[in-house]
Amino acid sequence: MGNEPEELTDVLIVGGGITGLSCALFLRQQGVRCVLVERHASTSIHPRAWGWYPRTLELLRSAGVEEPVLQAAAGYAGHRRQATVESLAGRELKAVMLPEPGDLSHLTPSRQISLGQDRMEPIVREAADRAGAVLRYGTELTSFECPGGLRGPVVGTVKDRDTGEERRVGARWLVAADGGRSPVRETLGIRRTGRGTLQHQVSILFRADLEGPLAGRRFSICQIENPEAGLSGAVLGHDDTLRRGTLILQYRPENGAAAEGFTTERCVGLVRSAIGDPAAEVEIISVLPWELAALSAERFRDGPVFLIGDAAHVIPPIGGYGANTGIHDAHNLAWKLAAVLRGEADDRLLETYDAERRPVAEATIAQAQLRLMVRSGRASEEQRGATLDVLTVMLGHTYPTVAPEGELPQFREPEELSGEPGTRAPHLPVLVGDRPGSVLDLYGSSFVLLTGAEGAAWQEAAGPAAERAGVRVRGVRFGMADVEDLSVGGWHGRYGVTPAGAVLVRPDGFVAWRSPDADPDPAGALERALLGAVARGD
Ligand SMILES: Cc1cc2nc3c(=O)[nH]c(=O)nc-3n(C[C@H](O)[C@H](O)[C@H](O)COP(=O)(O)OP(=O)(O)OC[C@H]3O[C@@H](n4cnc5c(N)ncnc54)[C@H](O)[C@@H]3O)c2cc1C
């Protein structure tokens, strides 16, 4: 093998779980070439994540994948019941109905849905494949080097696990989406901080007839408490076929228990106890040991290598934040890599990935830990008060690094979002041509300059300012071109400016800058705003 890589690309993604696949999709949305390698032959069969929040759906919507995801989720509608039972067929000790998510249409064009990660990953995989990402399953990254130093390139050696054939892939950057154990992170010696492993768990994915035991009941999660059978765990993840489920149990290595102890025979017995029928026909599909842990990497970037998803942060799954946060990482990074490739930005923009995403991840881990305390009944009054609504964490996280106008808290209530730089640009109903949609549909591929009927000077300035800054901008003037503002009170009220003001939105749908009113030098103001937004300002 010579020294030259056999294959060249812009980004080499390691890991074909939900965050690696999302990264491939978002990079292709930006026109960036990428090669993804995943050591397994396929996506994971374990449902793991069930809850997907509106911000995640908004990002998938902007990449054209919301529709198939909603279709797949339709089979899980109505599972809002949480119960504690002796067994699925046995006595019900208590049950609660989770509140309906409520009408979120004033906040988002998207929804909160339930869908197993095992169903979500193939949808994103297909979309990334269709968009032109090179996806290599059954292929492992065995080593990598950065011959060009901090700014790249990276050369990864990847191995086809069927044939044993090795090849070298050269890329400008490497994205490590290789999960909690992240061999890439370990190779780089990036340490993690946090509470560490809090519990050891095992997920037993089984096939069995749940229709009889459930007797018409449905649930999102069913806590099994049967001291006689020595069983304490949870069953979740049944779909409408009622033929499959996951039994999750905690085991204690401090008492000598080990994941290897969950043999097929023992798992069949445990699932039968959970069902409440010692003769039930049970097939064990797979047993997945995992750690309920709270850990964040000390840095999310090391030269040309970026950590995303569980490689960067492991979030206890209470609240359902892990996979959602990983997708948000991928989206935050993709447009920045694209901007550097297009020559619109330099390396300084890439530094903002860690600066923006690590505080969000750490604050989200803290929120998941608070939820864990609340669930265990050990939370103090103060901890209960500090526990935020899931939608605040998922829709209201902020980037105080984006030239804020004042002090920006790490989370804002979604209702309070009002076009402040560093916050998610608020949703507004609009008519694009004759198609009703959301203003969010305009964001994704370039910066967008929002102005209104009195914003002619801003729009005239946009071309020259964009040219001088060397950054692409799409101008949107409500009511004057083909975009009509259908909101009550007007776009400017929601975005905190006057009808003569302007708002600059980044490709990831976060507000970069706004001018509350007209400016005597709109081209100069806009040029400075654009340079600041791509980290080329003073
Ligand atoms: C029981 C449970 C319930 C959960 N519920 C939720 C929820 O409701 N909502 C939520 O948001 N999150 C939830 N999570 C968390 C969520 O599942 C994870 O955050 C998510 O899977 C992380 O995705 P990832 O792509 O970063 O990592 P992974 O899914 O771990 O994928 C990493 C991939 O990298 C591959 N890989 C590793 N090394 C290499 C290599 N050298 N070469 C090639 N490939 C490699 C691995 O094979 C793996 O496929 C839950 C987790 C569990 C366990």
Coordinates of C-alpha atoms and ligand atoms in Angstrom, one line a residue:
M1 CA 0.0 0.0 0.0
G2 CA 1.4 3.4 -1.0
N3 CA 1.2 6.5 1.2
E4 CA -1.5 8.2 -0.9
P5 CA -5.1 7.6 0.3
E6 CA -7.1 5.5 -2.1
E7 CA -10.1 7.7 -1.6
L8 CA -10.6 11.4 -1.0
T9 CA -13.6 13.1 0.6
D10 CA -14.4 16.2 2.6
V11 CA -15.6 14.6 5.8
L12 CA -15.0 11.0 7.1
I13 CA -17.7 10.1 9.6
V14 CA -17.0 7.2 12.0
G15 CA -20.2 5.6 13.2
G16 CA -23.5 4.9 11.4
G17 CA -25.8 5.3 14.4
I18 CA -28.4 8.1 14.5
T19 CA -25.9 11.0 14.9
G20 CA -23.5 9.8 12.3
L21 CA -26.3 9.3 9.8
S22 CA -27.8 12.7 10.6
C23 CA -24.4 14.3 10.1
A24 CA -24.1 12.6 6.7
L25 CA -27.6 13.9 5.8
F26 CA -27.0 17.4 7.0
L27 CA -23.6 17.6 5.2
R28 CA -25.2 16.5 2.0
Q29 CA -27.9 19.1 2.5
Q30 CA -25.0 21.6 2.4
G31 CA -23.4 20.0 -0.6
V32 CA -20.5 18.6 1.3
R33 CA -19.0 15.2 0.3
C34 CA -18.8 12.6 3.0
V35 CA -17.9 9.0 3.6
L36 CA -19.4 7.2 6.6
V37 CA -18.1 4.0 8.0
E38 CA -20.0 1.8 10.4
R39 CA -18.6 -1.4 11.8
H40 CA -21.9 -3.3 12.0
A41 CA -23.5 -4.7 8.9
S42 CA -26.7 -2.6 9.5
T43 CA -28.3 0.0 11.8
S44 CA -29.0 -1.1 15.3
I45 CA -32.1 -3.3 16.0
H46 CA -32.5 -2.0 19.5
P47 CA -35.3 0.6 19.9
R48 CA -33.4 2.6 22.6
A49 CA -34.6 6.2 21.9
W50 CA -38.4 6.6 21.7
G51 CA -39.0 10.3 22.1
W52 CA -38.2 12.8 19.4
Y53 CA -38.7 16.4 20.1
P54 CA -40.0 19.2 17.8
R55 CA -36.5 20.8 17.2
T56 CA -35.3 17.4 15.9
L57 CA -38.3 17.1 13.7
E58 CA -37.7 20.6 12.4
L59 CA -34.2 19.7 11.4
L60 CA -35.3 16.5 9.7
R61 CA -38.1 18.6 8.0
S62 CA -35.5 21.0 6.6
A63 CA -33.6 18.0 5.2
G64 CA -36.9 16.7 3.6
V65 CA -37.3 13.7 6.0
E66 CA -40.1 14.8 8.3
E67 CA -42.8 13.2 6.3
P68 CA -41.6 9.5 6.3
V69 CA -40.7 9.9 10.0
L70 CA -44.3 11.0 10.8
Q71 CA -45.7 8.2 8.7
A72 CA -43.6 5.7 10.6
A73 CA -44.6 7.2 14.0
A74 CA -48.3 7.0 13.1
G75 CA -48.3 3.3 14.4
Y76 CA -47.3 4.5 17.9
A77 CA -50.0 7.1 18.4
G78 CA -51.8 7.0 21.7
H79 CA -49.3 5.3 23.9
R80 CA -49.5 7.8 26.7
R81 CA -50.2 5.4 29.6
Q82 CA -47.5 4.6 32.1
A83 CA -48.3 1.8 34.6
T84 CA -46.7 -0.2 37.4
V85 CA -47.8 -3.8 37.4
E86 CA -46.9 -7.2 38.9
S87 CA -46.6 -8.5 35.4
L88 CA -48.1 -7.5 32.0
A89 CA -51.0 -10.0 32.6
G90 CA -51.1 -9.5 36.3
R91 CA -52.3 -6.9 38.8
E92 CA -52.0 -3.3 38.0
L93 CA -50.5 -1.4 41.0
K94 CA -50.9 2.1 39.6
A95 CA -51.2 3.9 36.2
V96 CA -51.0 7.4 35.0
M97 CA -51.8 9.0 31.7
L98 CA -49.1 11.3 30.4
P99 CA -50.6 14.6 29.4
E100 CA -51.1 15.2 25.7
P101 CA -48.2 17.3 24.4
G102 CA -50.7 20.1 23.8
D103 CA -51.0 22.3 20.8
L104 CA -47.6 23.5 19.9
S105 CA -48.6 25.1 16.6
H106 CA -47.7 28.6 17.9
L107 CA -44.1 27.4 18.5
T108 CA -43.2 25.0 15.8
P109 CA -44.5 23.5 12.5
S110 CA -43.3 20.1 13.9
R111 CA -44.4 17.7 16.6
Q112 CA -43.2 15.6 19.4
I113 CA -43.4 11.9 18.4
S114 CA -42.7 8.4 19.7
L115 CA -40.8 6.1 17.4
G116 CA -38.2 3.5 18.2
Q117 CA -34.6 4.4 17.2
D118 CA -34.5 1.1 15.3
R119 CA -37.2 2.5 13.0
M120 CA -35.8 6.1 12.8
E121 CA -32.2 5.1 11.8
P122 CA -33.2 3.3 8.5
I123 CA -35.2 6.3 7.5
V124 CA -32.3 8.7 8.0
R125 CA -30.0 6.2 6.4
E126 CA -32.1 6.0 3.3
A127 CA -32.3 9.8 3.0
A128 CA -28.6 10.3 3.5
D129 CA -27.9 7.6 0.9
R130 CA -30.4 9.2 -1.6
A131 CA -28.7 12.6 -0.9
G132 CA -25.4 11.2 -2.1
A133 CA -23.6 10.3 1.1
V134 CA -21.2 7.3 0.7
L135 CA -22.3 4.9 3.5
R136 CA -20.2 1.9 4.2
Y137 CA -21.6 -0.6 6.6
G138 CA -19.6 -3.6 7.8
T139 CA -16.6 -1.3 7.7
E140 CA -14.5 -0.3 10.6
L141 CA -12.1 2.6 11.2
T142 CA -9.0 0.8 12.5
S143 CA -6.6 3.8 12.8
F144 CA -6.3 7.4 11.8
E145 CA -3.5 10.0 11.6
C146 CA -3.4 13.8 11.1
P147 CA -0.3 14.3 8.9
G148 CA -1.3 18.0 8.3
G149 CA -1.4 18.8 12.0
L150 CA -4.2 20.7 13.6
R151 CA -6.0 21.9 10.5
G152 CA -6.1 18.6 8.7
P153 CA -6.2 16.7 6.6
V154 CA -7.0 13.4 8.3
V155 CA -6.2 10.0 6.8
G156 CA -8.3 7.1 8.2
T157 CA -7.5 3.4 7.6
V158 CA -10.8 1.5 7.2
K159 CA -11.3 -2.2 7.0
D160 CA -14.0 -4.1 5.3
R161 CA -15.0 -6.6 8.0
D162 CA -16.2 -9.3 5.4
T163 CA -13.2 -9.3 3.1
G164 CA -10.5 -7.9 5.5
E165 CA -9.5 -5.5 2.8
E166 CA -8.1 -2.2 4.1
R167 CA -8.1 1.2 2.4
R168 CA -7.0 4.7 3.3
V169 CA -9.5 7.5 3.2
G170 CA -8.2 11.0 3.1
A171 CA -10.5 13.8 4.4
R172 CA -10.3 17.4 5.4
W173 CA -12.0 16.5 8.7
L174 CA -13.0 13.5 10.7
V175 CA -16.3 13.4 12.6
A176 CA -16.4 10.9 15.5
A177 CA -19.9 9.6 15.9
D178 CA -18.6 6.4 17.3
G179 CA -20.7 6.2 20.5
G180 CA -20.1 6.4 24.2
R181 CA -17.0 4.3 24.1
S182 CA -15.6 6.3 21.1
P183 CA -12.3 4.7 20.1
V184 CA -11.5 8.0 18.3
R185 CA -11.9 10.0 21.5
E186 CA -9.9 7.5 23.5
T187 CA -7.1 7.5 20.9
L188 CA -6.9 11.3 21.2
G189 CA -6.8 11.0 24.9
I190 CA -9.7 13.3 25.4
R191 CA -10.9 12.8 29.0
R192 CA -14.5 13.0 30.2
T193 CA -15.9 14.7 33.3
G194 CA -19.2 14.1 35.1
R195 CA -20.8 11.7 37.5
G196 CA -19.8 8.7 35.4
T197 CA -21.7 5.5 35.4
L198 CA -24.7 5.7 37.7
Q199 CA -26.3 2.3 36.9
H200 CA -25.7 -0.8 34.8
Q201 CA -28.6 -1.9 32.7
V202 CA -29.5 -4.5 30.2
S203 CA -32.1 -4.3 27.4
I204 CA -33.6 -7.6 26.4
L205 CA -35.2 -7.3 23.0
F206 CA -37.8 -10.1 22.7
R207 CA -40.5 -11.5 20.5
A208 CA -43.7 -12.7 22.1
D209 CA -47.4 -12.4 21.9
L210 CA -48.3 -9.4 24.0
E211 CA -51.9 -9.1 22.9
G212 CA -53.3 -11.6 25.3
P213 CA -51.5 -10.3 28.4
L214 CA -52.2 -6.7 27.7
A215 CA -55.9 -7.4 27.1
G216 CA -56.5 -4.2 25.2
R217 CA -54.3 -1.9 27.4
R218 CA -51.5 0.1 25.9
F219 CA -48.6 1.8 27.5
S220 CA -45.5 3.8 26.8
I221 CA -43.6 2.3 29.7
C222 CA -44.7 -0.4 32.1
Q223 CA -42.8 -0.8 35.3
I224 CA -42.8 -4.4 36.6
E225 CA -42.5 -4.8 40.3
N226 CA -42.8 -8.5 41.3
P227 CA -40.6 -9.2 44.4
E228 CA -41.8 -12.9 44.5
A229 CA -40.3 -13.5 41.0
G230 CA -37.3 -11.3 42.0
L231 CA -38.2 -9.0 39.1
S232 CA -37.9 -5.2 39.0
G233 CA -37.6 -3.6 35.6
A234 CA -39.5 -2.0 32.8
V235 CA -41.1 -3.2 29.6
L236 CA -41.3 -0.6 26.8
G237 CA -41.3 -0.4 23.1
H238 CA -44.2 -2.5 22.0
D239 CA -45.5 -1.4 18.7
D240 CA -49.0 -1.8 17.3
T241 CA -48.2 -5.3 16.1
L242 CA -47.9 -6.3 19.8
R243 CA -45.3 -8.9 18.9
R244 CA -42.2 -7.3 20.3
G245 CA -41.0 -5.6 23.4
T246 CA -37.9 -4.6 25.4
L247 CA -37.4 -5.6 29.0
I248 CA -34.9 -3.3 30.8
L249 CA -33.3 -4.5 34.0
Q250 CA -30.7 -3.1 36.3
Y251 CA -27.8 -5.3 37.4
R252 CA -25.2 -4.6 40.1
P253 CA -21.6 -5.5 39.4
E254 CA -20.9 -4.6 43.1
N255 CA -23.0 -7.6 44.0
G256 CA -21.1 -9.8 41.5
A257 CA -23.6 -9.5 38.7
A258 CA -22.3 -9.2 35.1
A259 CA -23.8 -8.7 31.7
E260 CA -22.6 -12.2 30.6
G261 CA -25.0 -13.6 33.2
F262 CA -27.9 -12.7 31.0
T263 CA -27.9 -15.9 29.0
T264 CA -30.6 -16.6 26.5
E265 CA -32.2 -19.2 28.9
R266 CA -32.2 -16.8 31.8
C267 CA -33.6 -14.0 29.6
V268 CA -36.5 -16.2 28.5
G269 CA -37.3 -16.8 32.1
L270 CA -37.1 -13.1 33.0
V271 CA -39.4 -12.2 30.0
R272 CA -41.9 -14.9 31.0
S273 CA -42.0 -13.5 34.5
A274 CA -42.5 -10.0 33.1
I275 CA -45.3 -11.2 30.9
G276 CA -46.8 -13.2 33.8
D277 CA -47.0 -16.5 31.9
P278 CA -44.4 -19.2 32.7
A279 CA -45.3 -21.0 29.5
A280 CA -45.3 -18.0 27.2
E281 CA -43.5 -18.6 23.9
V282 CA -40.6 -16.1 23.9
E283 CA -37.8 -15.6 21.5
I284 CA -34.8 -13.5 22.6
I285 CA -33.7 -11.3 19.7
S286 CA -30.8 -9.5 21.3
V287 CA -29.4 -8.5 24.7
L288 CA -27.8 -5.1 25.0
P289 CA -25.9 -4.2 28.1
W290 CA -25.5 -0.4 28.6
E291 CA -24.5 2.1 31.2
L292 CA -26.8 4.8 32.5
A293 CA -24.1 7.5 32.7
A294 CA -23.5 11.2 32.9
L295 CA -20.3 12.2 31.1
S296 CA -19.1 15.0 28.8
A297 CA -15.9 15.1 26.9
E298 CA -13.5 17.9 28.0
R299 CA -13.4 19.2 24.5
F300 CA -15.6 18.4 21.5
R301 CA -12.8 19.2 19.0
D302 CA -9.2 18.2 18.6
G303 CA -7.7 19.8 15.5
P304 CA -9.5 18.3 12.5
V305 CA -11.5 15.8 14.6
F306 CA -15.0 16.6 16.0
L307 CA -16.9 14.6 18.5
I308 CA -20.7 14.4 18.1
G309 CA -23.5 12.5 19.9
D310 CA -22.6 9.9 22.6
A311 CA -18.9 10.2 21.7
A312 CA -19.1 13.8 23.0
H313 CA -21.7 13.3 25.8
V314 CA -23.5 10.5 27.5
I315 CA -26.8 11.7 28.9
P316 CA -28.9 9.6 31.2
P317 CA -32.0 8.7 29.1
I318 CA -34.4 10.2 31.6
G319 CA -36.0 13.0 29.6
G320 CA -35.0 11.3 26.3
Y321 CA -32.3 13.8 25.4
G322 CA -29.3 11.7 24.2
A323 CA -30.1 11.0 20.5
N324 CA -31.9 14.3 20.1
T325 CA -28.9 16.2 21.4
G326 CA -26.6 14.2 19.1
I327 CA -28.7 15.2 16.0
H328 CA -28.6 18.8 17.1
D329 CA -24.7 18.6 17.4
A330 CA -24.6 17.2 13.8
H331 CA -26.7 20.1 12.5
N332 CA -24.7 22.7 14.3
L333 CA -21.4 21.3 12.8
A334 CA -22.5 20.6 9.3
W335 CA -23.2 24.2 8.1
K336 CA -19.9 25.4 9.7
L337 CA -17.8 22.8 7.8
A338 CA -19.7 23.7 4.6
A339 CA -19.0 27.4 5.2
V340 CA -15.2 26.8 5.6
L341 CA -15.2 24.6 2.4
R342 CA -16.9 27.3 0.5
G343 CA -14.3 29.8 1.7
E344 CA -16.9 31.9 3.5
A345 CA -15.3 31.2 6.9
D346 CA -12.0 30.0 8.3
D347 CA -11.0 27.8 11.2
R348 CA -12.3 30.3 13.8
L349 CA -15.9 29.3 12.9
L350 CA -15.1 25.7 13.7
E351 CA -14.0 26.7 17.1
T352 CA -17.6 27.8 17.8
Y353 CA -18.7 24.2 17.6
D354 CA -17.2 23.3 21.0
A355 CA -18.1 26.7 22.4
E356 CA -21.7 26.4 21.5
R357 CA -22.5 22.7 21.9
R358 CA -20.5 21.7 24.9
P359 CA -22.3 24.0 27.4
V360 CA -25.6 22.9 26.0
A361 CA -24.6 19.2 26.4
E362 CA -23.4 19.8 29.9
A363 CA -26.6 21.7 30.9
T364 CA -28.7 18.9 29.3
I365 CA -26.9 16.3 31.3
A366 CA -27.6 18.3 34.5
Q367 CA -31.2 18.4 33.5
A368 CA -31.4 14.6 33.0
Q369 CA -29.7 14.1 36.4
L370 CA -32.3 16.3 38.0
R371 CA -35.1 14.3 36.4
L372 CA -33.5 11.1 37.7
M373 CA -33.5 12.6 41.2
V374 CA -37.1 13.7 40.9
R375 CA -38.1 10.2 39.6
S376 CA -36.3 8.5 42.5
G377 CA -38.2 10.8 45.0
R378 CA -34.9 12.1 46.4
A379 CA -35.0 15.6 44.8
S380 CA -35.0 18.6 47.1
E381 CA -37.5 21.4 46.6
E382 CA -34.8 23.4 45.0
Q383 CA -33.9 20.6 42.6
R384 CA -37.5 20.2 41.6
G385 CA -37.7 23.9 40.9
A386 CA -34.6 23.8 38.7
T387 CA -35.9 20.9 36.6
L388 CA -37.0 22.4 33.3
D389 CA -39.7 21.2 31.0
V390 CA -38.3 19.0 28.2
L391 CA -39.4 21.4 25.5
T392 CA -37.5 24.2 27.2
V393 CA -34.3 22.1 27.0
M394 CA -34.9 21.0 23.5
L395 CA -36.3 24.1 21.9
G396 CA -35.0 26.8 24.2
H397 CA -31.2 26.1 24.4
T398 CA -29.2 29.1 23.6
Y399 CA -25.7 30.0 22.3
P400 CA -24.5 32.9 24.5
T401 CA -21.3 32.9 22.3
V402 CA -23.3 34.5 19.4
A403 CA -22.8 38.2 20.1
P404 CA -25.8 38.4 22.4
E405 CA -27.4 41.7 23.2
G406 CA -27.3 41.0 26.9
E407 CA -26.8 38.2 29.3
L408 CA -28.3 35.1 27.8
P409 CA -29.3 32.2 30.0
Q410 CA -28.5 28.7 28.8
F411 CA -32.2 27.9 28.3
R412 CA -35.1 30.2 27.5
E413 CA -38.8 29.2 27.6
P414 CA -39.8 28.5 24.0
E415 CA -42.7 31.0 24.4
E416 CA -40.1 33.7 25.2
L417 CA -38.0 33.3 22.1
S418 CA -38.2 36.6 20.3
G419 CA -35.4 36.9 17.8
E420 CA -32.6 37.5 20.3
P421 CA -29.2 36.7 18.8
G422 CA -28.0 33.3 20.0
T423 CA -31.6 31.9 20.3
R424 CA -33.6 29.7 17.9
A425 CA -35.4 31.8 15.3
P426 CA -39.1 31.7 16.2
H427 CA -41.6 29.9 14.0
L428 CA -44.1 32.0 12.1
P429 CA -46.8 30.7 9.7
V430 CA -46.1 32.0 6.2
L431 CA -47.3 31.6 2.7
V432 CA -44.5 30.8 0.2
G433 CA -45.9 31.3 -3.2
D434 CA -49.3 29.7 -2.6
R435 CA -48.0 27.0 -0.2
P436 CA -48.6 27.5 3.5
G437 CA -45.6 26.6 5.6
S438 CA -43.3 28.0 8.3
V439 CA -40.7 30.7 8.2
L440 CA -38.4 27.9 9.4
D441 CA -38.7 26.3 5.9
L442 CA -36.7 29.2 4.6
Y443 CA -33.7 28.4 6.7
G444 CA -31.1 25.7 6.0
S445 CA -28.8 26.3 3.1
S446 CA -27.6 29.9 3.6
F447 CA -27.9 32.9 5.8
V448 CA -31.3 34.6 5.5
L449 CA -32.0 38.3 5.9
L450 CA -35.5 38.9 7.1
T451 CA -37.0 42.3 6.5
G452 CA -40.5 43.8 6.1
A453 CA -42.3 46.3 3.9
E454 CA -40.2 49.1 5.2
G455 CA -37.0 47.1 4.7
A456 CA -36.1 48.1 1.1
A457 CA -32.8 49.7 2.1
W458 CA -31.7 46.5 3.9
Q459 CA -32.5 44.3 0.9
E460 CA -30.7 46.7 -1.5
A461 CA -27.7 46.5 0.8
A462 CA -27.8 42.7 1.1
G463 CA -26.1 42.1 -2.3
P464 CA -23.1 44.4 -1.9
A465 CA -22.7 43.4 1.8
A466 CA -22.7 39.7 1.0
E467 CA -20.2 40.2 -1.8
R468 CA -17.8 42.2 0.4
A469 CA -18.1 39.7 3.2
G470 CA -17.9 36.7 0.8
V471 CA -20.9 35.1 2.5
R472 CA -24.1 33.9 0.8
V473 CA -27.3 35.6 2.0
R474 CA -30.9 35.0 0.9
G475 CA -33.0 38.1 1.3
V476 CA -36.6 37.7 2.3
R477 CA -38.9 40.7 2.4
F478 CA -42.2 39.8 3.9
G479 CA -45.2 40.9 1.9
M480 CA -43.2 42.2 -1.1
A481 CA -41.9 39.1 -2.8
D482 CA -43.4 35.7 -2.7
V483 CA -43.3 35.2 1.1
E484 CA -46.4 36.4 3.0
D485 CA -46.4 36.7 6.8
L486 CA -49.5 35.1 8.2
S487 CA -48.7 35.6 11.8
V488 CA -50.9 37.5 14.2
G489 CA -49.1 40.7 15.2
G490 CA -46.6 40.5 12.3
W491 CA -43.1 38.9 11.9
H492 CA -41.4 42.0 13.4
G493 CA -43.2 41.7 16.7
R494 CA -42.2 38.0 17.0
Y495 CA -38.6 38.8 16.0
G496 CA -38.2 41.9 18.3
V497 CA -37.7 44.6 15.6
T498 CA -39.7 47.4 14.1
P499 CA -41.2 47.1 10.5
A500 CA -38.0 48.9 9.4
G501 CA -35.6 46.5 11.2
A502 CA -33.8 43.4 9.9
V503 CA -32.9 40.0 11.3
L504 CA -30.0 37.8 10.1
V505 CA -30.6 34.0 10.6
R506 CA -27.9 31.4 10.4
P507 CA -28.3 28.3 8.3
D508 CA -29.0 26.3 11.4
G509 CA -32.0 28.5 12.2
F510 CA -30.4 30.4 15.1
V511 CA -30.5 34.2 15.1
A512 CA -27.0 35.7 14.3
W513 CA -27.8 39.4 14.6
R514 CA -30.7 41.9 14.4
S515 CA -31.1 45.6 13.9
P516 CA -34.2 46.8 15.8
D517 CA -34.7 49.6 13.3
A518 CA -33.4 51.2 10.1
D519 CA -29.7 51.9 10.0
P520 CA -28.0 54.9 8.2
D521 CA -25.4 52.5 6.7
P522 CA -27.3 49.2 6.1
A523 CA -24.5 47.7 3.9
G524 CA -21.8 48.4 6.5
A525 CA -24.0 47.1 9.4
L526 CA -24.8 44.0 7.4
E527 CA -21.3 43.3 6.3
R528 CA -20.1 43.5 9.9
A529 CA -22.9 41.3 11.0
L530 CA -22.1 38.7 8.4
L531 CA -18.4 38.7 9.2
G532 CA -19.2 38.3 12.9
A533 CA -21.6 35.5 12.2
V534 CA -18.9 33.5 10.5
A535 CA -16.3 34.4 13.2
R536 CA -14.3 36.7 10.9
G537 CA -15.2 39.9 12.8
D538 CA -12.8 41.9 14.8
Ligands
LIG1 C1 -32.6 2.3 26.8 C2 -32.3 3.6 26.2 C3 -33.3 4.5 25.9 C4 -33.0 5.7 25.3 N1 -34.0 6.6 25.1 C5 -33.7 7.8 24.5 C6 -34.7 8.7 24.1 O1 -35.9 8.5 24.4 N2 -34.4 9.9 23.5 C7 -33.1 10.1 23.2 O2 -32.9 11.2 22.6 N3 -32.1 9.3 23.5 C8 -32.3 8.1 24.1 N4 -31.3 7.3 24.4 C9 -29.9 7.6 24.0 C10 -29.7 7.3 22.6 O3 -30.0 6.0 22.3 C11 -28.2 7.6 22.3 O4 -27.9 8.9 22.7 C12 -27.9 7.4 20.8 O5 -28.0 6.1 20.4 C13 -26.5 7.9 20.5 O6 -26.3 7.8 19.1 P1 -24.8 7.9 18.5 O7 -25.0 7.7 17.0 O8 -24.1 9.0 19.0 O9 -24.1 6.6 19.1 P2 -24.4 5.0 18.9 O10 -25.8 4.8 18.7 O11 -23.7 4.3 20.0 O12 -23.7 4.7 17.5 C14 -22.2 4.7 17.4 C15 -21.9 3.8 16.2 O13 -20.5 3.9 16.0 C16 -20.1 2.6 15.5 N5 -18.6 2.5 15.7 C17 -17.9 2.6 16.9 N6 -16.6 2.5 16.6 C18 -16.4 2.4 15.2 C19 -15.3 2.2 14.4 N7 -14.1 2.3 14.8 N8 -15.6 2.1 13.0 C20 -16.8 2.1 12.6 N9 -17.9 2.2 13.4 C21 -17.7 2.4 14.7 C22 -20.8 1.6 16.5 O14 -20.9 0.3 15.9 C23 -22.2 2.3 16.5 O15 -23.1 1.8 15.6 C24 -31.6 6.0 25.0 C25 -30.6 5.1 25.2 C26 -30.9 3.9 25.8 C27 -29.8 2.9 26.0

